[in-house]
Amino acid sequence: MIAQYTTPMAREDMLMCDDKRLDDATAAVHLGRDPAAQHGFVNPPVYRGSTVLFPTLEALHARTQPYTYGRRATPTTRALTDAIAALEGGAMTVLTSSGLQAVTSALLAFVKSGDSILMVDSVYQPTRKFCDTALKAMGVETVYYDPLIGAGIADLVTPTTRLIFTESPGSQTFEMQDIPAIAAIARDKGVWLLMDNTWASPRYFKPFAHGVDVSIQALTKYVVGHADAMLGAVTGNERAAPYLDRIKEALGLSAGSEETYLALRGLRTLDVRLERHMASGLEMARWLQARPEVARVMHPALPGDPGNALWKRDWLGASGLFGFTLKPPVSEAALAAFLDHLELFGMGYSWGGFESLIIPFDPRSYRTATRWTEPGPALRIHIGLENVDDLKRDLAAGFDRLKG
Ligand SMILES: *Cc1c(COP(=O)(O)O)cnc(C)c1O
């Protein structure tokens, strides 16, 4: 019998079935459900609530009942936090109203005025904005480092360094980080190691098995998976859990009932969706590599990619998000001709839904620790669940317009 969320227990135990660890595909289907407790219905109900009643004064003072206030937890949010913690391999999960709020709350959990942090130069741009504005105003200094630094990060750790923040592969440019090498330095120097694990999702990268203390997910992306909700999660190991609990209470972090339900629903099909995103993404990456208009494809699962060895060593799979650059010269009008008339690829922010997306980017405008030297325009692409031949035809027509 698979353990259910209504009984508190060690996360690892939730993944056990008759003494065997469940595969993630099975876990994603079964975690956080308890049909017997809900009249046999397969899915958990959506609990909407603020007030939770206590039967007696003694119960009010003891605060031992599982639910005490809607903001803290409901059976709906508990179902999701238990499932995410188990899949990531962490000790506890806090939900937030967006992925960015998960990033900013995780950072705030550990820093104080006078501290400094080491931030990867290829980080998600809004994370960078938070560091350069709110953290700076708090008196926390951000030092950006090269994503390829590996164990060389040791040279950047000073007495004020409080944490190292990683994101792998990097947003937009897809550099792979050597997480175990950085984790060894973090442990040695006594600093926290945080990771934005959104790209792979907890299905394809196990942060805690690689020495990370805190893993961040924009659930908005692959877990929700249908572009219909914003949600984030911060998961910590045993050591980090009290810090996350404290910041959750201090900031009043809380997630909406509907959004939480949509993430639970998305979770059930995560495994099968990711398999398709990975297979189609790789096929499209190879196809783009062979196009004469394309200068470079940035996809860590592609043989020959600079990050391929690390990806093969540490990752269990790849998502459908990658990048490519075009051979110069490409005028703004030619780029517009390519992008404006695509029929299947949409242009817009976010990713991780069922649909294919494409968006141009320019790291020159914000990187500080590394230099982006690609001469041609760069594009980020998300391969959705459409048929790949249809997607190829759409892009091929775009390339014809680009040249014409
Ligand atoms: C999208 C994204 C976020 C932010 O998530 P939102 O839910 O959009 O706030 C954080 N990190 C990465 C890597 C992302 O791609």
Coordinates of C-alpha atoms and ligand atoms in Angstrom, one line a residue:
M1 CA 0.0 0.0 0.0
I2 CA 1.3 3.5 -0.8
A3 CA 1.5 5.8 2.1
Q4 CA -0.9 8.8 2.1
Y5 CA -0.5 12.4 2.9
T6 CA -2.9 12.3 5.8
T7 CA -0.4 10.5 8.0
P8 CA 2.8 12.6 8.6
M9 CA 5.9 10.5 7.8
A10 CA 9.3 10.7 6.4
R11 CA 9.4 11.7 2.7
E12 CA 11.3 8.6 1.7
D13 CA 8.7 6.4 3.2
M14 CA 6.1 7.9 1.0
L15 CA 7.9 6.6 -2.0
M16 CA 8.0 3.0 -0.7
C17 CA 5.7 0.3 -1.7
D18 CA 6.3 -3.1 -0.1
D19 CA 9.9 -2.1 0.7
K20 CA 10.7 -1.1 -2.9
R21 CA 11.3 2.5 -3.9
L22 CA 8.6 3.6 -6.4
D23 CA 9.6 4.9 -9.8
D24 CA 8.9 8.6 -10.2
A25 CA 6.2 7.9 -12.8
T26 CA 4.3 5.9 -10.2
A27 CA 5.0 8.3 -7.4
A28 CA 3.7 11.3 -9.5
V29 CA 0.4 9.4 -10.0
H30 CA -0.1 8.4 -6.4
L31 CA 1.5 11.0 -4.1
G32 CA -0.9 13.2 -2.2
R33 CA -4.0 11.2 -2.9
D34 CA -6.2 9.4 -0.4
P35 CA -9.4 8.2 -2.1
A36 CA -10.6 6.3 1.0
A37 CA -10.7 9.5 2.9
Q38 CA -12.8 11.3 0.2
H39 CA -15.6 8.9 -0.5
G40 CA -13.6 7.0 -3.1
F41 CA -13.1 9.9 -5.4
V42 CA -9.8 9.7 -7.1
N43 CA -8.8 13.3 -6.8
P44 CA -8.5 15.3 -3.6
P45 CA -11.1 18.0 -3.0
V46 CA -10.2 21.7 -3.2
Y47 CA -10.3 23.0 0.4
R48 CA -11.0 26.7 0.3
G49 CA -10.5 28.2 3.7
S50 CA -9.0 30.6 6.2
T51 CA -10.5 29.8 9.6
V52 CA -10.0 26.4 11.1
L53 CA -12.0 25.6 14.3
F54 CA -10.6 24.1 17.4
P55 CA -13.0 21.9 19.5
T56 CA -11.7 22.9 22.9
L57 CA -9.5 25.5 24.7
E58 CA -7.0 22.8 25.3
A59 CA -6.8 22.0 21.5
L60 CA -6.4 25.7 20.8
H61 CA -3.5 26.1 23.1
A62 CA -1.8 22.8 22.2
R63 CA -1.9 23.6 18.4
T64 CA -1.3 20.0 17.7
Q65 CA -4.1 19.5 15.2
P66 CA -2.9 19.1 11.7
Y67 CA -4.5 22.3 10.4
T68 CA -4.7 25.5 12.3
Y69 CA -5.1 28.3 9.7
G70 CA -5.7 28.3 6.0
R71 CA -2.5 30.3 5.2
R72 CA -0.4 27.7 6.9
A73 CA -1.7 24.7 5.2
T74 CA -4.9 23.0 4.0
P75 CA -5.3 19.3 3.0
T76 CA -5.0 20.5 -0.6
T77 CA -1.7 22.4 -0.2
R78 CA -0.4 19.5 2.0
A79 CA -1.1 17.0 -0.8
L80 CA 1.1 19.1 -3.1
T81 CA 3.9 20.0 -0.7
D82 CA 4.3 16.3 0.3
A83 CA 4.4 15.3 -3.3
I84 CA 7.0 17.9 -4.3
A85 CA 9.2 17.2 -1.3
A86 CA 9.1 13.5 -2.0
L87 CA 9.9 13.9 -5.8
E88 CA 12.8 16.4 -5.1
G89 CA 14.1 14.3 -2.3
G90 CA 13.9 17.1 0.3
A91 CA 12.5 17.3 3.8
M92 CA 9.9 20.0 3.4
T93 CA 8.3 22.2 0.8
V94 CA 6.8 25.7 1.0
L95 CA 4.4 26.9 -1.7
T96 CA 4.5 30.4 -3.0
S97 CA 2.2 32.4 -5.4
S98 CA 4.8 32.4 -8.2
G99 CA 8.1 30.9 -9.1
L100 CA 9.8 34.3 -8.7
Q101 CA 8.4 34.5 -5.2
A102 CA 9.9 31.1 -4.5
V103 CA 13.3 32.5 -5.5
T104 CA 13.1 35.7 -3.5
S105 CA 11.7 34.0 -0.4
A106 CA 14.4 31.4 -0.5
L107 CA 17.1 34.1 -0.7
L108 CA 15.4 36.1 2.1
A109 CA 15.4 33.0 4.3
F110 CA 19.2 33.1 4.7
V111 CA 20.5 36.6 4.3
K112 CA 20.9 39.6 6.6
S113 CA 22.4 43.0 6.2
G114 CA 26.2 42.8 5.7
D115 CA 26.1 39.4 4.0
S116 CA 27.1 38.8 0.5
I117 CA 25.9 36.1 -1.9
L118 CA 27.4 34.3 -5.0
M119 CA 25.0 34.4 -7.9
V120 CA 25.4 32.6 -11.2
D121 CA 25.7 35.1 -14.1
S122 CA 23.3 33.0 -16.2
V123 CA 20.5 33.3 -13.7
Y124 CA 16.8 33.9 -14.6
Q125 CA 16.8 37.7 -15.2
P126 CA 14.1 38.7 -12.6
T127 CA 16.2 36.9 -9.9
R128 CA 19.0 39.2 -10.9
K129 CA 16.7 42.2 -10.7
F130 CA 15.7 41.2 -7.1
C131 CA 19.4 41.0 -6.1
D132 CA 20.3 44.3 -7.7
T133 CA 17.3 46.2 -6.1
A134 CA 15.7 44.7 -3.0
L135 CA 18.7 42.8 -1.7
K136 CA 21.0 45.7 -2.4
A137 CA 18.7 48.0 -0.4
M138 CA 18.8 45.6 2.5
G139 CA 22.6 45.8 2.5
V140 CA 23.2 42.4 0.9
E141 CA 25.9 42.4 -1.8
T142 CA 25.6 40.2 -4.9
V143 CA 28.7 38.9 -6.5
Y144 CA 28.1 37.3 -10.0
Y145 CA 30.2 34.3 -11.1
D146 CA 30.8 32.4 -14.3
P147 CA 28.4 29.4 -14.6
L148 CA 31.3 27.2 -15.7
I149 CA 33.4 28.0 -12.6
G150 CA 32.9 24.6 -10.9
A151 CA 35.2 24.1 -7.9
G152 CA 36.8 27.4 -8.7
I153 CA 34.0 29.0 -6.8
A154 CA 36.1 28.4 -3.7
D155 CA 38.2 31.5 -4.6
L156 CA 35.1 33.7 -4.4
V157 CA 33.9 32.6 -1.0
T158 CA 34.8 35.3 1.6
P159 CA 33.9 35.6 5.3
T160 CA 30.7 37.5 4.4
T161 CA 29.5 34.9 1.9
R162 CA 26.3 33.4 3.1
L163 CA 25.1 31.4 0.2
I164 CA 25.8 30.2 -3.4
F165 CA 22.9 30.3 -5.8
T166 CA 22.9 28.0 -8.9
E167 CA 20.6 27.5 -11.8
S168 CA 21.4 24.7 -14.3
P169 CA 21.2 24.9 -17.2
G170 CA 21.3 28.7 -17.2
S171 CA 18.3 30.7 -18.2
Q172 CA 18.3 31.4 -22.0
T173 CA 22.0 30.3 -22.7
F174 CA 21.8 26.8 -21.1
E175 CA 25.3 26.6 -19.5
M176 CA 25.6 23.5 -17.3
Q177 CA 26.9 23.9 -13.8
D178 CA 28.9 21.3 -11.9
I179 CA 26.6 21.1 -9.0
P180 CA 28.4 18.3 -7.0
A181 CA 31.7 20.3 -7.3
I182 CA 30.1 23.5 -6.1
A183 CA 28.3 21.5 -3.3
A184 CA 31.6 20.2 -2.0
I185 CA 33.0 23.7 -1.7
A186 CA 29.7 25.0 -0.1
R187 CA 29.9 22.2 2.6
D188 CA 33.6 22.8 3.1
K189 CA 33.2 26.6 3.6
G190 CA 29.9 26.3 5.6
V191 CA 27.7 28.3 3.2
W192 CA 24.3 27.4 1.9
L193 CA 23.7 26.0 -1.6
L194 CA 20.5 27.0 -3.4
M195 CA 19.4 25.9 -6.8
D196 CA 16.7 27.0 -9.2
N197 CA 15.7 23.5 -10.5
T198 CA 12.9 24.6 -12.8
W199 CA 14.4 23.5 -16.2
A200 CA 14.6 19.7 -15.4
S201 CA 11.7 19.7 -12.8
P202 CA 12.1 17.3 -9.9
R203 CA 11.6 14.5 -12.4
Y204 CA 14.9 14.9 -14.3
F205 CA 17.2 16.4 -11.6
K206 CA 17.5 15.3 -8.0
P207 CA 19.1 18.3 -6.3
F208 CA 19.4 16.9 -2.8
A209 CA 21.2 13.8 -4.0
H210 CA 23.8 16.2 -5.5
G211 CA 24.4 18.2 -2.3
V212 CA 22.0 21.1 -2.7
D213 CA 20.4 22.5 0.5
V214 CA 17.4 24.3 -1.1
S215 CA 15.7 23.6 -4.4
I216 CA 13.4 26.1 -6.1
Q217 CA 10.7 25.3 -8.7
A218 CA 8.6 27.5 -10.8
L219 CA 5.7 25.1 -10.7
T220 CA 4.1 27.5 -13.3
K221 CA 6.2 25.7 -15.9
Y222 CA 6.2 21.9 -16.2
V223 CA 4.3 20.8 -13.0
V224 CA 1.2 22.9 -13.8
G225 CA 2.1 22.2 -17.4
H226 CA -0.9 23.8 -19.1
A227 CA -0.1 27.6 -18.9
D228 CA -3.1 28.2 -16.7
A229 CA -1.7 28.9 -13.2
M230 CA 1.2 30.7 -11.4
L231 CA 2.8 28.8 -8.6
G232 CA 6.2 28.2 -6.9
A233 CA 7.8 25.9 -4.5
V234 CA 10.8 26.0 -2.2
T235 CA 12.1 22.7 -0.9
G236 CA 14.7 22.3 1.8
N237 CA 16.7 19.5 3.4
E238 CA 16.5 18.9 7.2
R239 CA 19.0 21.6 7.9
A240 CA 17.3 24.3 5.8
A241 CA 13.7 23.4 6.8
P242 CA 13.6 25.6 9.9
Y243 CA 14.8 28.6 7.9
L244 CA 12.1 28.0 5.3
D245 CA 9.4 27.5 7.9
R246 CA 10.5 30.8 9.6
I247 CA 10.4 32.8 6.3
K248 CA 7.0 31.3 5.4
E249 CA 5.5 32.5 8.7
A250 CA 7.3 35.9 8.5
L251 CA 6.3 36.7 5.0
G252 CA 2.9 35.0 5.1
L253 CA 3.8 32.8 2.0
S254 CA 0.7 31.1 0.8
A255 CA -0.7 29.6 -2.4
G256 CA -4.2 29.7 -3.9
S257 CA -6.4 26.7 -3.6
E258 CA -7.2 26.5 -7.4
E259 CA -3.6 26.9 -8.4
T260 CA -2.6 24.2 -6.0
Y261 CA -5.2 21.9 -7.4
L262 CA -4.1 22.6 -11.0
A263 CA -0.5 21.7 -10.0
L264 CA -1.7 18.4 -8.4
R265 CA -3.5 17.7 -11.6
G266 CA -0.5 18.5 -13.8
L267 CA 1.7 16.4 -11.6
R268 CA -0.3 13.2 -12.6
T269 CA 0.8 13.5 -16.2
L270 CA 4.3 15.1 -15.7
D271 CA 6.2 12.0 -16.5
V272 CA 4.5 11.3 -19.9
R273 CA 4.5 15.0 -20.9
L274 CA 8.2 15.4 -20.1
E275 CA 9.1 12.3 -22.1
R276 CA 7.5 13.8 -25.1
H277 CA 9.0 17.3 -24.5
M278 CA 12.4 15.7 -24.2
A279 CA 12.1 13.5 -27.3
S280 CA 10.6 16.2 -29.5
G281 CA 13.0 18.9 -28.1
L282 CA 16.0 16.8 -29.0
E283 CA 14.7 16.0 -32.5
M284 CA 14.0 19.7 -33.1
A285 CA 17.5 20.6 -31.8
R286 CA 19.2 18.2 -34.2
W287 CA 17.0 19.5 -37.1
L288 CA 18.0 23.1 -36.2
Q289 CA 21.6 22.1 -36.0
A290 CA 21.4 21.0 -39.6
R291 CA 19.8 24.2 -40.9
P292 CA 22.1 26.5 -42.8
E293 CA 20.7 29.6 -41.1
V294 CA 21.6 28.4 -37.6
A295 CA 25.0 29.2 -36.1
R296 CA 24.7 27.3 -32.8
V297 CA 22.2 25.2 -30.8
M298 CA 22.4 25.3 -27.0
H299 CA 21.0 22.1 -25.6
P300 CA 22.9 20.2 -22.9
A301 CA 21.5 16.8 -24.0
L302 CA 23.0 17.2 -27.5
P303 CA 26.2 15.3 -28.1
G304 CA 29.0 17.9 -28.6
D305 CA 27.3 20.6 -26.4
P306 CA 29.8 22.0 -23.9
G307 CA 27.5 20.9 -21.0
N308 CA 26.8 17.4 -22.4
A309 CA 29.2 15.5 -20.1
L310 CA 27.7 17.0 -16.9
W311 CA 24.2 16.4 -18.2
K312 CA 24.9 12.8 -18.9
R313 CA 26.6 12.4 -15.5
D314 CA 24.0 14.1 -13.2
W315 CA 20.7 14.6 -15.1
L316 CA 18.0 11.9 -15.7
G317 CA 16.5 13.7 -18.7
A318 CA 16.0 16.9 -20.6
S319 CA 13.1 19.3 -20.9
G320 CA 11.8 20.8 -24.1
L321 CA 13.5 24.2 -23.6
F322 CA 16.7 25.2 -25.4
G323 CA 18.3 28.0 -27.4
F324 CA 19.9 28.7 -30.7
T325 CA 21.6 31.5 -32.5
L326 CA 21.3 32.7 -36.1
K327 CA 24.2 33.3 -38.5
P328 CA 24.7 37.0 -39.0
P329 CA 23.8 39.3 -40.6
V330 CA 20.1 39.2 -39.7
S331 CA 18.2 42.5 -39.9
E332 CA 15.4 43.3 -37.5
A333 CA 13.0 43.2 -40.4
A334 CA 14.2 39.7 -41.4
L335 CA 13.9 38.5 -37.8
A336 CA 10.4 40.0 -37.7
A337 CA 9.5 38.2 -40.9
F338 CA 10.7 34.9 -39.4
L339 CA 8.8 35.3 -36.1
D340 CA 5.7 37.3 -36.9
H341 CA 4.1 34.8 -39.2
L342 CA 4.8 31.5 -37.4
E343 CA 1.5 29.6 -37.1
L344 CA 2.3 27.1 -34.4
F345 CA 5.0 28.7 -32.4
G346 CA 3.7 31.5 -30.1
M347 CA 5.8 34.4 -29.0
G348 CA 5.5 35.0 -25.2
Y349 CA 7.1 34.6 -21.9
S350 CA 7.0 31.5 -19.7
W351 CA 7.2 27.9 -21.0
G352 CA 6.4 24.4 -19.8
G353 CA 2.9 24.3 -21.2
F354 CA 1.6 22.0 -24.0
E355 CA 2.4 24.6 -26.7
S356 CA 5.5 25.5 -28.6
L357 CA 7.0 29.0 -28.0
I358 CA 9.9 31.1 -29.3
I359 CA 11.3 34.3 -28.1
P360 CA 14.4 36.4 -28.9
F361 CA 16.9 37.4 -26.2
D362 CA 20.1 39.4 -25.8
P363 CA 22.3 38.5 -22.8
R364 CA 24.7 41.4 -23.6
S365 CA 22.3 43.8 -22.0
Y366 CA 22.6 42.3 -18.4
R367 CA 25.5 39.8 -18.0
T368 CA 28.3 41.2 -15.8
A369 CA 30.7 38.3 -14.9
T370 CA 30.8 36.7 -18.4
R371 CA 30.7 38.0 -22.0
W372 CA 28.2 36.9 -24.6
T373 CA 30.1 36.9 -27.9
E374 CA 27.7 35.3 -30.3
P375 CA 27.4 37.7 -33.2
G376 CA 24.0 36.7 -34.4
P377 CA 20.5 37.0 -32.8
A378 CA 19.7 34.5 -30.1
L379 CA 16.4 32.7 -29.6
R380 CA 14.9 30.6 -26.9
I381 CA 12.6 27.9 -28.0
H382 CA 10.1 25.6 -26.1
I383 CA 9.0 22.5 -27.9
G384 CA 5.5 21.6 -26.9
L385 CA 3.4 18.5 -27.4
E386 CA 2.6 19.1 -31.1
N387 CA 3.8 16.7 -33.9
V388 CA 7.4 17.5 -34.7
D389 CA 6.9 17.4 -38.5
D390 CA 4.3 20.1 -38.2
L391 CA 6.7 22.2 -36.1
K392 CA 9.5 21.7 -38.6
R393 CA 7.3 22.9 -41.5
D394 CA 6.3 26.0 -39.4
L395 CA 10.0 26.9 -38.8
A396 CA 11.1 26.0 -42.3
A397 CA 8.5 28.4 -43.7
G398 CA 9.9 31.0 -41.2
F399 CA 13.5 30.4 -42.5
D400 CA 12.3 31.0 -46.1
R401 CA 10.8 34.4 -45.0
L402 CA 14.0 35.2 -43.1
K403 CA 16.1 34.7 -46.3
G404 CA 13.5 36.3 -48.6
Ligands
LIG1 C1 9.8 31.2 -15.1 C2 10.9 31.0 -14.2 C3 10.9 31.5 -12.9 C4 9.7 32.3 -12.3 O1 8.5 31.6 -12.3 P1 7.1 32.5 -12.3 O2 6.2 31.5 -11.9 O3 7.0 32.9 -13.7 O4 7.3 33.6 -11.4 C5 12.0 31.2 -12.1 N1 13.0 30.5 -12.5 C6 13.1 30.1 -13.8 C7 14.3 29.3 -14.2 C8 12.0 30.3 -14.6 O5 12.1 29.8 -15.9

